[in-house]
XYZ file of C-alpha atoms in Angstrom:
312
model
C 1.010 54.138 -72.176
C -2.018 52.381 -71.972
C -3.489 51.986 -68.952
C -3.770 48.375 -66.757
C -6.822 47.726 -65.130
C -6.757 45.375 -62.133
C -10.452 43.186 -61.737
C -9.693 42.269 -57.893
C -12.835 40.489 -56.022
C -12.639 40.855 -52.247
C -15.912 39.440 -51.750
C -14.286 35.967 -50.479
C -11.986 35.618 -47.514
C -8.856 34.199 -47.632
C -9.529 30.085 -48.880
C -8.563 26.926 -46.309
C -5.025 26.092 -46.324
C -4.279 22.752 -48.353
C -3.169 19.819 -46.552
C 0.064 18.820 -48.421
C -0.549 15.707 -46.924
C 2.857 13.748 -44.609
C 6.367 13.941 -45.180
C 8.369 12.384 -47.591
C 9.971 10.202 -45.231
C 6.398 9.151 -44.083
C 4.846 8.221 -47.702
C 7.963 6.066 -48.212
C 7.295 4.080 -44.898
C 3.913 3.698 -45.734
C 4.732 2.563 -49.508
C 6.838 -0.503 -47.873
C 4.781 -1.019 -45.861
C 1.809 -1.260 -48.126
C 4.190 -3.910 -50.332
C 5.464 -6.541 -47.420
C 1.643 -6.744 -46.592
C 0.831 -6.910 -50.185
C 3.565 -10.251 -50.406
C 2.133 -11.563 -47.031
C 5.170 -10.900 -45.170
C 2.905 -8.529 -43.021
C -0.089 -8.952 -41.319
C -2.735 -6.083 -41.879
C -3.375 -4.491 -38.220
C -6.658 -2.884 -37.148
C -5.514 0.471 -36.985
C -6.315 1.281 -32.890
C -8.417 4.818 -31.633
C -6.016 7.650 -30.721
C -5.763 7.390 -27.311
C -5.551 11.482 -25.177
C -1.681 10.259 -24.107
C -0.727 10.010 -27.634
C 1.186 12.319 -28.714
C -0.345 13.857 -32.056
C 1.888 14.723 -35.275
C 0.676 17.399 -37.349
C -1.545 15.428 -39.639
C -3.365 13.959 -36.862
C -2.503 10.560 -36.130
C -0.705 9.437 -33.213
C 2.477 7.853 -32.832
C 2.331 4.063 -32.687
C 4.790 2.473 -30.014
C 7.943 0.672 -32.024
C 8.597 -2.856 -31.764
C 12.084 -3.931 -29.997
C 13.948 -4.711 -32.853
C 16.111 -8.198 -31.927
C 19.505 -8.968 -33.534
C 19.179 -10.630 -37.009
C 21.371 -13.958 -36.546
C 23.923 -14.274 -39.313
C 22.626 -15.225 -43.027
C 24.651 -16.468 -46.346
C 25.045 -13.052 -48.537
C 23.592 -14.196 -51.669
C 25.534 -15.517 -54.633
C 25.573 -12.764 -57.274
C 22.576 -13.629 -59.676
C 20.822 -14.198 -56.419
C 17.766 -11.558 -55.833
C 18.708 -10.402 -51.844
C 16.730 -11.352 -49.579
C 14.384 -8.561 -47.513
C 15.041 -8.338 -43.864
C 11.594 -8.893 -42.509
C 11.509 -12.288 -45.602
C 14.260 -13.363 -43.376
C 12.562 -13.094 -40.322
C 10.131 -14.666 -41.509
C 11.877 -18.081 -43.055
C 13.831 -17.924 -40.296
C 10.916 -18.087 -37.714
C 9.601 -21.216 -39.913
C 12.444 -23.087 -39.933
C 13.175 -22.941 -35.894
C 9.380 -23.554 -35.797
C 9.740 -27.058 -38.150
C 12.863 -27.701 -36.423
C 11.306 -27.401 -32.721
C 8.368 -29.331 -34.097
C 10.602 -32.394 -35.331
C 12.489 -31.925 -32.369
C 8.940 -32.846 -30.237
C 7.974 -35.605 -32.440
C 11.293 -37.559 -32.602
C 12.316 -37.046 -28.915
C 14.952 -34.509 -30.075
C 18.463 -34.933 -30.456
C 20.871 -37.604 -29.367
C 18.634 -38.088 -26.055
C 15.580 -39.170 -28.120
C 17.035 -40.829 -30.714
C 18.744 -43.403 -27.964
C 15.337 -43.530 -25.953
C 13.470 -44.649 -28.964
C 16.068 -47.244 -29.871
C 16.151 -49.109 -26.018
C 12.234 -48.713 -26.005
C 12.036 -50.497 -29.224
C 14.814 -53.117 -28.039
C 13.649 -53.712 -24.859
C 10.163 -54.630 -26.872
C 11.711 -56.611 -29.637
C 12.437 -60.736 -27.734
C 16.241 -61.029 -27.216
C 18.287 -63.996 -29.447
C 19.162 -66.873 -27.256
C 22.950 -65.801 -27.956
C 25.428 -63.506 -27.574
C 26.131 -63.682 -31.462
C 23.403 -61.577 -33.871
C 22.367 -63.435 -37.196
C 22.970 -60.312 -39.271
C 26.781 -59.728 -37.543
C 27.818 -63.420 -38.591
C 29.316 -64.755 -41.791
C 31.027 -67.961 -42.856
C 34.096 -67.781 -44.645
C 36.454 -69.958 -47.171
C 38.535 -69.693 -49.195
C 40.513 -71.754 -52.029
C 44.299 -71.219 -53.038
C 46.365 -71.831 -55.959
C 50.477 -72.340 -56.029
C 52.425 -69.877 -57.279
C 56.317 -69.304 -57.369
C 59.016 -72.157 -58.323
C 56.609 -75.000 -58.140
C 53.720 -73.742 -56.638
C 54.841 -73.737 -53.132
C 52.956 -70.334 -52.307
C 49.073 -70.181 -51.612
C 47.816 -67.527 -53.181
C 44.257 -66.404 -53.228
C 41.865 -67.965 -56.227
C 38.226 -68.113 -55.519
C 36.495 -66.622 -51.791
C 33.481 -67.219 -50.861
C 30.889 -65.816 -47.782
C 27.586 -66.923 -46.622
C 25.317 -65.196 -44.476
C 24.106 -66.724 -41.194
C 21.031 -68.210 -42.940
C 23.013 -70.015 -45.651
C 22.443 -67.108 -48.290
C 25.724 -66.600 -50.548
C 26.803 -62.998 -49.456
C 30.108 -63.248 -51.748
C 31.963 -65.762 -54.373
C 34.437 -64.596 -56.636
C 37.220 -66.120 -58.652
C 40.198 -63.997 -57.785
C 43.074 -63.353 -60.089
C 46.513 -63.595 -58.057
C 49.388 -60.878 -58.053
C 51.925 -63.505 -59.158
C 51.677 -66.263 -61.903
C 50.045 -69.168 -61.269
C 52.019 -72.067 -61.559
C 49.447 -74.980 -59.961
C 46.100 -74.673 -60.164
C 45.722 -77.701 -57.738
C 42.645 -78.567 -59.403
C 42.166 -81.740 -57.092
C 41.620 -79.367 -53.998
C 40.905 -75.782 -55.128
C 38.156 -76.775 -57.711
C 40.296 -73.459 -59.482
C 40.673 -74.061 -63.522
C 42.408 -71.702 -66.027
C 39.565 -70.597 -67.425
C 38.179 -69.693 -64.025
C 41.089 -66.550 -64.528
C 40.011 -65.067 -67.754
C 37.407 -62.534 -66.189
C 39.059 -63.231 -62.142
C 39.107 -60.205 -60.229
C 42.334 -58.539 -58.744
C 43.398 -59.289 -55.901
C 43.871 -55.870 -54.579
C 39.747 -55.228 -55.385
C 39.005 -58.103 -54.258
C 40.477 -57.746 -51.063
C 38.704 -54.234 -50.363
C 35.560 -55.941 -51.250
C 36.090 -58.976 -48.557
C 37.408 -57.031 -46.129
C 34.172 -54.545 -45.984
C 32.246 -57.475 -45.738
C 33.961 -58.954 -42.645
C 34.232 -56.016 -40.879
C 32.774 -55.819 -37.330
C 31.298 -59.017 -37.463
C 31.764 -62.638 -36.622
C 33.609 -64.855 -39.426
C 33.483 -68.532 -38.514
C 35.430 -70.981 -40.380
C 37.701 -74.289 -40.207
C 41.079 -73.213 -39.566
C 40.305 -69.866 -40.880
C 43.642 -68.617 -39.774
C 44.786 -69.803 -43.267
C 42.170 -67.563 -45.076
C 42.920 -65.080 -43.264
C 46.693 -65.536 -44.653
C 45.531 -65.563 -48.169
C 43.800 -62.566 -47.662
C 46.762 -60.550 -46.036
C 44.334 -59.620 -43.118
C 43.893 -60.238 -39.302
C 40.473 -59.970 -37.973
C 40.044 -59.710 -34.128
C 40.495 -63.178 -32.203
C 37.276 -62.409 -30.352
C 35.137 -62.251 -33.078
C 37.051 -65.102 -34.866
C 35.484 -68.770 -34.650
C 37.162 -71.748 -35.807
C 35.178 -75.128 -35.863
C 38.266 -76.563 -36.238
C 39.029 -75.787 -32.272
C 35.619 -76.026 -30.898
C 35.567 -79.079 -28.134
C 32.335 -78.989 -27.820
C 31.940 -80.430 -31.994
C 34.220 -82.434 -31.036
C 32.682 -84.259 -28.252
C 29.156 -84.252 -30.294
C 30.702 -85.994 -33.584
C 32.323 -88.750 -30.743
C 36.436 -86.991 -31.816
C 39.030 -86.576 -28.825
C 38.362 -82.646 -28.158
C 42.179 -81.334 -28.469
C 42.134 -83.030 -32.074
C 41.858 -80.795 -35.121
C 39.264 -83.092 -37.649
C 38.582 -82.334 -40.639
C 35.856 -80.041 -41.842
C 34.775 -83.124 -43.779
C 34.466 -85.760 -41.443
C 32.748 -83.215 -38.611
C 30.358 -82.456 -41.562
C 29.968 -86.209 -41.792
C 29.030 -87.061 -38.623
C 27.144 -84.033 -37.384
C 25.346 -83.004 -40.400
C 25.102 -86.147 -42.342
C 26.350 -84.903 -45.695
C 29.357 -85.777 -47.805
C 31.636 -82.843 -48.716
C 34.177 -82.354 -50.658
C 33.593 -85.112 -52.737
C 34.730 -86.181 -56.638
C 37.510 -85.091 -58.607
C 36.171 -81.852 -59.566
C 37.780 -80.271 -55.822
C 36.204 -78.300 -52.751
C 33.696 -76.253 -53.346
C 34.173 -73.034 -51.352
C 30.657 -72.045 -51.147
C 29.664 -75.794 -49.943
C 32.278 -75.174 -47.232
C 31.212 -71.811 -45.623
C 27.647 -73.440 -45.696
C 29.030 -76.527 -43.762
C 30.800 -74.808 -41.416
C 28.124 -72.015 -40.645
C 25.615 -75.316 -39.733
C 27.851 -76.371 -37.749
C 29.006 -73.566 -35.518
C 24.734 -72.986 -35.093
C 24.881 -76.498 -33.509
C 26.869 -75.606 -30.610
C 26.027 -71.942 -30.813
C 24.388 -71.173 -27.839
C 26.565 -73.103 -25.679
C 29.652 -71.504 -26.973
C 28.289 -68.206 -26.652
C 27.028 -68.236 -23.396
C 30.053 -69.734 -22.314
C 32.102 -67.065 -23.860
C 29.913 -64.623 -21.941
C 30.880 -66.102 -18.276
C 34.328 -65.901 -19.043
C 34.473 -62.506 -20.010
C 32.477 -61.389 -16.746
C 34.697 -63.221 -14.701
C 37.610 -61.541 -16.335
């Protein structure tokens, strides 16, 4: 057997320990950390001298003092497809939103609260109309009938019409009726049979008038009868009917319990001729008449309905 020989130096001492450098746990901390900062989600912090209270871990560095961690308020889980969101991301979008929110909040006036201040600010500004009755929540209505039925002794819808407080044209449509027509009393209505081929149903039609109307003011002469075409009863208090105002009455020189014509008030007051010619009414020319008319004794009426409802 041959024999081993052994070169051992004992000249040098036993060599420093290695530092195997922190725990597992530790490097994996520091890794995340390193990566929200990296994606902005964390701010870099000036790391802060080791203060003698500290307590010291065995690679040296004292113990930083954790943050109270606050309840997470509830998020959407995301859809699947969806890359989750980190919990400190949320934090942060969160902390953005209630900070844009809180800052719209200050610039609006916030809520219901500031939303109503802003509106009486700007309406106590803005010059109050001399009447009860808004331009924009008044319209003039008419409308013109046919006959249908044995010998065209129903009215039935044909042609409506609605103009704005201004005299613009708001609506006017030829209307086809549920039943045959049977007289187009052409002499009144102005309604032909051509005036049917592209008419629109009455059903449509009567969706599209009645969203029109609502919540405002419809004058017309003896309206109750358009308001029977149309199958509909608007509230008497925001219903006007030139046809029993006194007051036009007494202007165009008529007895004031009389019910005159929407033709002979227009005569008198407005110096026009209506429904003239054999070619029948005009429904639009009507609304427009009776809308100048009602502005005439506007005010008046108004302000007259006004005192009777406070002394109710």
């Amino acid at each position: 057997m041959s024999d081993v020989i052994l070169n051992l130096d004992f000249t040098r001492g036993p060599g420093p320990r290695q530092h195997t450098g922190h725990s597992l746990k530790h490097r994996r901390f520091l890794q995340r950390r390193a990566y929200l900062e990296r994606k902005g989600y964390l701010h870099r912090k000036q790391a802060k001298p080791v203060s003698s209270h500290n307590s010291v871990t065995h690679s040296g560095l004292g113990h930083r003092p954790q943050p109270k961690l606050t309840p997470q308020p509830y998020l959407k889980t995301p859809t699947p497809g969806q890359k989750p969101t980190h919990p400190s991301e949320r934090s942060l979008l969160l902390s953005e939103c209630q900070s844009g929110f809180l800052s719209f909040q200050r610039n609006s006036g916030g809520g219901h609260k500031g939303s109503s201040s802003f509106s009486s600010s700007s309406s106590s500004s803005a010059p109050r109309p001399s009447s009860l009755a808004k331009p924009n929540k008044c319209v003039a209505l008419d409308c013109e009938m046919v006959g249908t039925g044995q010998g065209g002794k129903k009215s039935e819808l044909a042609r409506c019409s609605v103009i704005g407080y201004d005299g613009d044209l708001v609506y006017d449509k030829y209307i086809l009726p549920p039943n045959p027509i049977t007289d187009y009393r052409t002499r009144w209505s102005g309604i032909r049979r051509q005036h049917m081929k592209n008419a629109t149903p009455f059903k449509l039609a009567q969706k599209e008038i009645l969203k029109v109307l609502y919540g405002k003011i419809v004058i017309g002469h003896a309206v109750h009868n358009d308001f029977k075409a149309l199958n509909y009863f608007h509230p008497q208090s925001l219903t006007r009917d030139t046809s029993k105002i006194p007051l036009l009455n007494r202007k165009a020189g008529f007895p004031e319990k009389d019910s005159v014509s929407l033709k002979k008030l227009t005569k008198q007051l407005l110096h026009r001729d209506i429904q003239v010619g054999k070619k029948g009414h005009s429904s639009v020319e009507d609304a427009r008449a009776t809308m100048e008319l009602y502005k005439l004794v506007e005010a008046q009426l108004e302000s007259e309905g006004a005192t009777q409802t406070e002394e109710k």
